[in-house]
XYZ file of C-alpha atoms in Angstrom:
582
model
C 2.947 -39.972 20.182
C 5.356 -38.402 18.655
C 3.400 -35.281 16.502
C 4.862 -37.218 13.210
C 4.441 -39.803 14.695
C 7.425 -43.550 14.518
C 8.931 -45.257 12.184
C 7.977 -48.719 12.389
C 10.439 -51.629 11.588
C 10.207 -53.688 9.613
C 9.280 -57.588 10.520
C 12.188 -58.934 10.146
C 14.115 -57.309 12.538
C 11.199 -58.095 15.408
C 11.357 -61.254 17.452
C 9.821 -63.839 16.558
C 6.959 -65.699 18.874
C 9.443 -68.867 19.047
C 12.050 -66.935 19.586
C 10.423 -64.912 22.434
C 9.201 -67.805 24.221
C 12.745 -69.880 23.512
C 14.373 -66.846 25.498
C 11.739 -66.814 28.335
C 11.977 -70.384 29.029
C 16.080 -70.000 29.574
C 15.371 -66.403 31.815
C 13.069 -69.316 33.905
C 15.599 -71.992 33.462
C 17.316 -69.514 35.472
C 15.511 -68.111 37.782
C 13.542 -65.375 36.588
C 9.787 -65.277 37.711
C 7.372 -62.618 36.229
C 7.666 -61.082 33.200
C 5.678 -58.363 32.206
C 4.949 -57.597 28.369
C 5.185 -53.860 27.842
C 5.653 -51.858 24.961
C 5.381 -49.036 22.711
C 2.042 -51.374 23.214
C 1.681 -54.529 23.316
C -2.034 -55.670 22.319
C -0.847 -54.872 18.791
C 0.360 -57.729 18.238
C -1.460 -60.014 17.124
C -0.338 -63.545 18.487
C -0.236 -61.775 21.947
C -2.662 -63.945 23.574
C 0.106 -66.821 22.177
C 2.802 -65.420 23.381
C 0.697 -65.525 27.256
C -0.068 -68.866 27.013
C 3.297 -69.960 26.155
C 4.316 -67.818 29.284
C 1.824 -70.055 31.251
C 3.257 -72.952 30.583
C 6.141 -71.414 32.101
C 4.671 -72.352 35.727
C 4.802 -75.291 35.290
C 8.485 -75.129 34.707
C 10.339 -76.538 38.895
C 10.420 -73.225 40.623
C 9.296 -71.389 37.447
C 7.376 -67.913 36.594
C 5.187 -67.087 39.033
C 3.559 -63.835 37.631
C 2.609 -62.655 33.843
C 2.289 -58.905 34.039
C 1.223 -55.968 30.942
C 1.858 -52.991 31.186
C -1.431 -50.930 28.318
C -3.024 -47.963 27.156
C -6.331 -50.115 27.070
C -7.847 -49.118 24.756
C -7.568 -52.125 22.409
C -8.314 -53.802 25.715
C -11.652 -52.459 25.705
C -12.894 -54.414 22.608
C -15.409 -56.900 23.431
C -13.675 -60.056 25.335
C -9.713 -59.393 25.038
C -9.378 -58.314 28.625
C -11.295 -61.133 29.552
C -9.596 -63.048 27.082
C -6.038 -62.578 27.980
C -6.356 -63.117 31.537
C -7.797 -66.605 31.012
C -4.822 -67.330 28.679
C -2.506 -66.815 31.673
C -1.870 -62.624 32.848
C -2.251 -61.835 36.838
C -0.868 -58.165 36.947
C -1.951 -55.670 35.201
C -1.291 -52.093 34.303
C -2.571 -49.860 32.493
C -1.238 -46.064 31.709
C -3.822 -42.538 31.811
C -2.387 -39.480 32.503
C -5.718 -37.418 32.993
C -9.058 -38.185 33.928
C -10.262 -34.771 31.243
C -11.157 -36.645 27.774
C -10.018 -33.122 26.203
C -6.303 -32.740 28.044
C -6.298 -37.117 27.417
C -6.451 -36.087 23.452
C -4.279 -33.347 23.453
C -1.491 -34.996 24.914
C -2.586 -38.685 23.495
C -2.942 -36.622 19.783
C -5.569 -39.963 19.371
C -9.304 -38.655 19.684
C -10.734 -38.250 23.051
C -13.281 -41.382 22.852
C -10.721 -43.631 23.189
C -10.381 -41.555 26.657
C -13.698 -43.495 27.732
C -12.000 -46.786 26.509
C -9.041 -46.653 28.664
C -12.124 -46.242 31.236
C -13.924 -48.768 30.112
C -10.970 -51.093 30.108
C -10.171 -50.239 34.359
C -13.953 -51.159 35.074
C -13.015 -54.449 33.541
C -9.938 -55.296 35.084
C -11.737 -54.378 38.022
C -14.643 -56.359 36.895
C -12.089 -59.547 36.664
C -9.732 -58.232 39.458
C -8.954 -60.467 43.213
C -7.108 -60.180 46.092
C -6.421 -63.838 46.408
C -4.675 -66.898 43.505
C -7.710 -67.660 41.790
C -6.539 -68.989 37.817
C -8.546 -66.719 35.830
C -8.599 -63.049 37.475
C -6.193 -60.999 38.360
C -3.892 -60.000 40.831
C -2.848 -56.884 40.632
C -4.967 -53.291 38.868
C -2.722 -50.820 38.791
C -3.019 -47.065 37.097
C 0.075 -45.298 36.446
C -0.129 -41.491 36.047
C 3.514 -39.538 34.185
C 3.131 -36.745 36.061
C 3.997 -32.992 34.596
C 4.028 -29.667 36.051
C 1.074 -27.414 34.246
C -0.220 -30.196 32.523
C -1.787 -32.259 35.009
C -0.273 -32.533 38.495
C -3.217 -30.284 38.702
C -4.952 -33.724 38.756
C -2.957 -35.604 41.142
C -5.799 -34.795 43.612
C -8.219 -36.324 41.799
C -6.116 -39.481 40.586
C -5.640 -40.308 44.519
C -9.288 -40.102 44.785
C -9.939 -43.329 42.442
C -8.414 -45.328 45.556
C -11.182 -44.582 47.896
C -13.407 -47.035 45.985
C -10.468 -48.977 43.658
C -8.158 -51.605 45.521
C -5.995 -50.249 43.194
C -2.823 -48.783 42.776
C -2.191 -45.956 41.453
C 1.369 -44.567 40.101
C 2.384 -41.334 39.926
C 5.665 -41.231 37.666
C 8.439 -38.476 37.499
C 8.878 -37.330 33.890
C 11.110 -38.458 32.356
C 13.454 -37.420 29.612
C 12.850 -39.656 25.841
C 14.336 -38.792 22.588
C 11.221 -36.588 20.936
C 9.155 -35.574 24.560
C 10.419 -32.998 24.820
C 11.358 -32.758 28.667
C 12.650 -30.174 30.393
C 13.553 -30.200 34.418
C 10.975 -27.170 35.306
C 8.004 -29.849 34.060
C 9.700 -32.213 36.010
C 7.676 -32.961 39.518
C 9.080 -34.889 42.082
C 7.433 -37.285 44.008
C 8.632 -35.761 47.660
C 6.865 -33.152 46.467
C 3.621 -34.589 45.061
C 3.391 -36.024 48.908
C 3.786 -32.866 51.087
C 0.339 -31.823 48.543
C -1.652 -35.104 49.314
C -0.560 -34.743 52.373
C -2.568 -31.613 53.304
C -5.328 -33.128 52.050
C -4.465 -35.959 54.097
C -3.019 -35.400 56.704
C -2.773 -39.075 58.034
C -1.286 -40.310 54.373
C 1.399 -42.491 55.758
C 4.090 -44.926 53.831
C 3.776 -48.566 54.062
C 6.338 -51.472 52.602
C 5.041 -53.078 49.718
C 4.452 -57.235 50.315
C 6.112 -57.932 47.200
C 9.730 -56.250 48.644
C 10.210 -54.232 44.665
C 11.691 -50.940 45.996
C 10.771 -49.243 42.022
C 7.691 -47.224 43.664
C 7.417 -46.651 47.253
C 3.921 -47.001 48.129
C 1.290 -44.506 51.048
C -2.066 -44.965 51.779
C -4.329 -42.919 52.708
C -6.798 -44.150 55.738
C -10.286 -45.964 54.775
C -9.416 -45.445 51.104
C -9.540 -49.573 49.787
C -6.687 -48.506 47.189
C -2.851 -47.882 48.287
C -0.612 -45.076 46.401
C 2.492 -45.182 44.682
C 5.733 -43.241 43.731
C 8.022 -43.583 41.292
C 11.086 -41.039 41.871
C 13.437 -42.000 38.625
C 14.830 -38.383 38.290
C 15.070 -37.327 41.914
C 15.603 -40.135 44.298
C 16.921 -42.591 42.054
C 15.842 -46.656 42.950
C 19.171 -47.711 40.936
C 20.415 -49.745 44.034
C 17.322 -51.843 44.392
C 16.600 -51.721 40.111
C 15.907 -55.204 39.149
C 14.621 -54.992 35.951
C 16.486 -56.008 32.551
C 14.708 -55.409 29.114
C 14.544 -56.842 25.792
C 13.320 -54.466 23.248
C 10.996 -55.614 20.357
C 13.444 -56.088 18.513
C 15.836 -58.340 20.597
C 18.383 -55.731 22.309
C 18.980 -56.483 25.240
C 19.221 -52.429 28.088
C 20.703 -52.901 30.914
C 19.081 -49.550 32.184
C 16.130 -47.507 31.206
C 18.330 -44.879 30.476
C 21.903 -46.374 29.042
C 21.817 -45.890 24.910
C 24.289 -48.962 25.261
C 22.344 -51.957 23.916
C 23.568 -55.766 23.032
C 22.084 -58.254 20.759
C 20.245 -61.579 21.562
C 18.192 -61.876 18.666
C 21.493 -61.691 16.766
C 22.391 -64.711 18.709
C 19.881 -66.734 18.528
C 19.953 -66.737 14.828
C 23.223 -66.884 14.745
C 22.264 -70.909 16.312
C 23.432 -69.846 19.887
C 22.782 -72.008 22.816
C 21.091 -71.460 25.739
C 24.406 -71.246 27.789
C 25.758 -68.850 25.252
C 22.575 -66.124 25.559
C 23.079 -66.628 29.455
C 26.755 -65.844 28.977
C 26.495 -62.404 26.745
C 23.318 -61.333 29.339
C 26.417 -62.543 31.801
C 28.465 -59.987 30.550
C 26.204 -57.283 30.304
C 25.348 -56.855 33.375
C 28.982 -56.830 34.409
C 29.023 -53.690 32.814
C 26.058 -51.826 34.233
C 26.367 -48.898 36.743
C 26.132 -48.619 40.080
C 23.857 -45.715 38.994
C 21.915 -43.697 36.405
C 23.087 -39.956 35.204
C 21.511 -37.427 36.232
C 18.786 -36.153 34.233
C 20.505 -33.784 32.437
C 23.211 -35.990 31.525
C 19.845 -38.597 30.510
C 18.453 -35.055 28.207
C 21.381 -34.442 26.387
C 20.895 -38.437 25.755
C 17.389 -38.403 24.905
C 18.207 -35.959 22.060
C 18.750 -36.762 18.404
C 21.604 -38.575 17.020
C 24.116 -35.649 16.567
C 27.025 -34.782 14.273
C 28.697 -35.327 18.468
C 29.050 -39.284 17.660
C 27.505 -39.741 21.068
C 25.392 -42.465 21.083
C 21.276 -41.618 21.662
C 18.664 -43.569 23.436
C 15.907 -44.221 22.167
C 12.967 -43.069 22.720
C 10.536 -44.929 25.404
C 7.929 -45.755 22.106
C 10.056 -47.813 20.386
C 11.525 -49.614 22.971
C 8.879 -52.488 23.444
C 7.356 -51.488 19.552
C 8.035 -53.975 18.066
C 6.278 -57.442 18.670
C 7.596 -57.568 22.101
C 8.379 -55.353 25.577
C 8.551 -57.114 28.536
C 10.075 -56.002 32.192
C 11.234 -58.916 34.040
C 12.362 -60.133 37.431
C 14.980 -61.677 36.906
C 16.041 -64.167 40.186
C 19.596 -64.405 41.522
C 21.021 -67.901 40.103
C 24.365 -66.734 41.708
C 25.038 -69.175 45.234
C 27.587 -65.892 47.424
C 28.407 -65.905 50.447
C 25.984 -63.476 53.133
C 29.043 -60.732 53.326
C 29.887 -58.700 50.737
C 26.898 -60.264 48.595
C 28.068 -59.586 44.718
C 24.514 -58.371 43.840
C 22.344 -60.104 41.637
C 19.126 -59.069 39.391
C 16.092 -59.853 40.581
C 14.256 -58.140 37.226
C 14.901 -57.194 33.660
C 12.508 -56.649 30.887
C 12.022 -57.847 27.482
C 9.732 -55.714 24.894
C 8.134 -57.636 22.485
C 5.824 -54.988 21.515
C 4.918 -56.985 24.791
C 7.778 -56.862 27.875
C 9.409 -58.897 29.785
C 9.284 -58.881 33.520
C 11.402 -61.386 35.324
C 11.057 -61.143 39.254
C 12.609 -63.763 42.620
C 11.150 -65.559 44.749
C 10.882 -62.948 47.606
C 12.170 -64.251 50.587
C 15.343 -64.811 48.286
C 15.162 -61.264 46.922
C 14.652 -59.333 51.044
C 18.630 -61.024 51.270
C 20.302 -58.992 48.684
C 22.475 -56.760 48.491
C 21.005 -53.196 47.831
C 23.174 -52.615 44.570
C 23.553 -53.273 41.589
C 26.281 -55.957 40.522
C 29.623 -54.888 39.522
C 30.592 -58.157 38.720
C 28.241 -61.288 38.377
C 28.966 -64.353 36.381
C 25.909 -66.814 34.867
C 25.412 -69.665 32.568
C 27.188 -72.425 33.598
C 29.061 -70.216 36.392
C 27.635 -70.425 40.116
C 29.508 -68.588 41.896
C 31.115 -64.827 41.378
C 34.109 -63.372 42.748
C 33.384 -61.189 46.749
C 32.639 -57.263 45.980
C 32.325 -55.328 48.996
C 30.224 -52.431 47.804
C 31.109 -48.734 48.784
C 29.378 -45.916 48.495
C 30.934 -42.842 47.477
C 29.392 -39.270 46.399
C 30.730 -35.841 44.579
C 31.014 -32.860 46.115
C 30.106 -30.621 42.778
C 27.357 -32.960 41.650
C 24.181 -32.580 43.234
C 22.241 -35.504 43.216
C 20.628 -35.155 39.698
C 23.934 -35.327 38.312
C 24.452 -31.256 37.542
C 27.476 -29.481 38.487
C 27.299 -27.197 41.062
C 30.032 -24.983 43.161
C 30.335 -26.417 47.059
C 28.827 -23.922 49.456
C 30.882 -23.594 51.915
C 28.833 -20.586 53.618
C 28.868 -21.669 57.276
C 33.254 -22.853 57.709
C 35.471 -20.238 59.192
C 38.126 -18.556 57.321
C 41.162 -20.724 58.385
C 45.185 -20.244 57.468
C 45.524 -23.048 54.804
C 48.702 -24.129 52.591
C 49.314 -26.140 49.672
C 52.526 -27.963 47.740
C 52.044 -28.816 44.689
C 55.445 -30.657 42.776
C 55.772 -31.429 38.837
C 58.664 -32.439 36.705
C 59.505 -32.578 32.737
C 61.888 -33.792 31.228
C 63.546 -32.356 27.880
C 66.918 -33.146 26.132
C 70.384 -33.002 26.458
C 70.422 -30.170 24.300
C 67.897 -27.365 26.220
C 69.080 -28.480 29.080
C 72.806 -27.004 28.148
C 70.137 -24.326 26.940
C 68.845 -24.136 30.540
C 72.208 -24.728 32.937
C 74.206 -22.063 30.532
C 76.262 -24.761 29.202
C 77.802 -24.649 25.419
C 76.184 -28.724 24.298
C 78.139 -29.907 21.361
C 75.535 -29.842 18.803
C 75.041 -30.095 14.728
C 74.811 -26.941 13.401
C 70.803 -27.867 12.824
C 69.968 -27.964 15.968
C 72.367 -24.496 16.793
C 69.684 -22.558 14.506
C 67.067 -23.757 16.716
C 68.978 -23.500 20.332
C 69.988 -19.710 18.997
C 66.586 -19.458 18.246
C 65.091 -20.409 21.213
C 67.453 -18.339 23.402
C 65.842 -15.113 21.204
C 62.409 -16.443 22.259
C 64.161 -16.340 26.142
C 65.526 -12.978 25.690
C 68.792 -14.080 25.283
C 69.363 -15.946 28.011
C 68.200 -19.897 29.058
C 67.755 -19.178 32.265
C 64.688 -16.571 31.132
C 63.364 -19.518 30.627
C 62.562 -21.081 34.293
C 61.524 -16.499 35.635
C 59.353 -16.543 32.735
C 58.142 -19.717 33.553
C 58.346 -19.176 37.054
C 55.769 -15.636 35.903
C 53.585 -18.192 34.673
C 53.295 -19.934 36.952
C 52.371 -17.157 39.719
C 49.257 -15.778 37.363
C 48.084 -19.669 36.770
C 48.103 -20.224 39.996
C 46.126 -16.583 40.627
C 43.287 -17.641 37.962
C 42.927 -21.030 39.041
C 39.116 -20.097 39.813
C 38.803 -18.487 36.360
C 39.937 -21.269 34.253
C 38.425 -24.194 36.101
C 34.522 -23.559 36.970
C 33.818 -24.917 39.796
C 36.666 -23.556 42.121
C 35.694 -20.424 44.378
C 38.045 -17.780 44.002
C 39.644 -17.155 47.173
C 41.710 -14.696 48.518
C 45.550 -15.919 48.182
C 47.712 -14.654 50.531
C 51.462 -15.450 48.582
C 52.262 -17.845 45.839
C 56.189 -19.592 45.159
C 57.276 -21.049 42.166
C 60.621 -22.258 41.422
C 61.603 -24.155 38.621
C 65.494 -26.485 39.164
C 67.467 -28.161 35.923
C 67.638 -31.905 37.174
C 70.012 -33.978 35.997
C 69.017 -37.907 36.721
C 71.234 -40.523 36.468
C 70.466 -44.112 36.424
C 73.613 -46.654 35.765
C 74.464 -45.469 32.185
C 71.934 -44.071 31.520
C 70.927 -39.594 31.711
C 67.911 -38.113 31.995
C 67.082 -34.556 31.546
C 64.392 -32.312 33.848
C 62.953 -29.453 34.652
C 61.471 -30.250 38.523
C 59.004 -27.264 39.260
C 57.533 -26.914 42.529
C 54.378 -24.073 43.501
C 53.329 -23.341 47.288
C 50.450 -21.679 47.672
C 48.409 -20.046 50.820
C 45.703 -18.446 51.180
C 43.072 -17.527 55.039
C 40.038 -18.844 53.043
C 36.942 -21.645 53.794
C 38.378 -23.459 51.001
C 42.162 -25.272 50.401
C 44.449 -24.546 47.579
C 45.257 -27.883 46.109
C 44.212 -27.111 43.171
C 45.885 -23.323 43.041
C 48.848 -25.315 43.555
C 48.425 -27.725 41.217
C 47.333 -25.013 38.487
C 50.604 -22.469 39.385
C 52.983 -26.727 38.029
C 50.807 -27.026 35.607
C 51.194 -23.611 33.858
C 55.363 -23.255 34.715
C 55.710 -26.880 32.970
C 53.485 -26.108 30.017
C 55.264 -22.600 29.871
C 58.365 -24.597 29.736
C 57.116 -26.375 26.815
C 56.355 -23.589 24.857
C 60.228 -22.238 25.282
C 62.179 -25.206 24.647
C 59.255 -27.326 21.734
C 61.915 -25.730 18.620
C 64.710 -27.545 20.652
C 63.288 -30.579 22.004
C 59.220 -30.900 21.387
C 59.713 -34.304 20.013
C 60.989 -35.517 22.936
C 59.711 -32.994 25.999
C 57.171 -35.051 28.681
C 54.827 -33.753 31.493
C 54.564 -35.552 34.359
C 54.193 -36.546 37.845
C 52.234 -33.969 38.366
C 50.444 -33.942 42.187
C 49.735 -32.761 45.609
C 52.500 -33.501 47.951
C 51.449 -31.846 51.009
C 48.679 -29.651 52.984
C 47.804 -28.417 55.710
C 44.565 -26.297 57.085
C 40.935 -26.781 57.368
C 39.275 -30.704 58.007
C 42.117 -32.060 58.038
C 46.462 -32.301 56.589
C 48.855 -34.462 55.171
C 52.227 -34.804 53.955
C 53.207 -37.948 50.585
C 55.947 -39.862 52.716
C 57.238 -40.551 49.442
C 57.259 -38.355 46.332
C 58.432 -40.236 42.614
C 59.388 -38.371 40.150
C 56.697 -39.727 37.506
């Protein structure tokens, strides 16, 4: 909870109970079989029982709802028969959030009285009494404890949390600290899941990974021998699971989010209140899903998006506590509703989230879920459409970004130096007056153009040919200083730089175009190529031409066609067989 609390949304902005239940029905009709209520805190919603009962009725739907889950801080659930009533209404899965076993630390972390810590532990005990490994009605079928681990804050309690699984049939899930607005996230506070696994292996050498029976890869599960429960590790930051993430979130105020870390939202609430049909609602969901990226950004970018809205105009992500601040916060696993050929399948969502302060989660038939390609859809058709274009999934990586998305210089320390060479070309199109100056031809010009021409001659030292000489020198200097301008380029021992600029007159029928063709060739004996140096040489030379001729051709000049036309040395060499000048 932020130190200054949170601004509550007006009730009129929040989804009403009928709107929540209608959306749930629509999603279930299209294959959703799991809904999770999350937050914010779902238990503060007065009609929570009505919502769960409404969800429970969807179990009767053909291929209907199978799981009704909830994530809660557990405080309200400790009161009287609140938890028993909710389970009796249809709740099947419960996740409790608790980041410390120390009451005093709990007070510091939550800014709530330490007695609430006892309330959470009381809820955990009540949940264990309602837990069943079978499928009996009015019993919990899954019980998990969520722990966000922070270095220097509660990482000293990891072993104590793990010890709970010795006698409790629960899954203790360790979650990497994620950046959200207001939580003062720092990279050095986040502990990678892999580090936690190694710490626990040092205490429990028999700790080993297990396959989740649900097929859900959000949490990688491990088990300590002879312990009743399991451990889960959610590595959203260090080892993202975007390829298997099936969640679709709907906030308390009815905004759909295809990724927890994506600040962009689309309103289903406004669509409902505008009289849209079920098919129109799902069509909008489909269009939104088509925009989901293959993976979320690196942690540094996510941290930036979690900052308070600024003058930079960048849309910032809402804080976690406001995702389900309204009435409903729900996390959902959406069942695939597209029929696809087995090869090159379009990825399909298998889970999504609606945030009432409760929140939805929709899940699919597991046998179908396992057949899905392990990446989110870039294209998907919903509503009345039953097929989607076939898409071949490829995995690409950028060598100048690390696994977290942060910039880095490529490590070439293991490479041996070799002779390398690259040639780049580019073109600047000019007008006839500028071309005449460059080629020392006397153009027929008006008085105004003549004055500009004289000014250009003066800038070039009296001769138009000097324009090309100065641009040539600029290109050589630019190539030499490439690593000082392009931040992730390696500084290289340049052996030679050759820059040439030649006037070109192109004729196509009766049309004539005047241009200057620039070519730069750079050589080195080094561990990495010199393509960037060649490109920088061409770019700098052409920009210099533009600067020197702008008084007589500034409104007409165009720079373009800058490209590497040949490369030698290193792992591969190539020569462009066709080089366009545009």
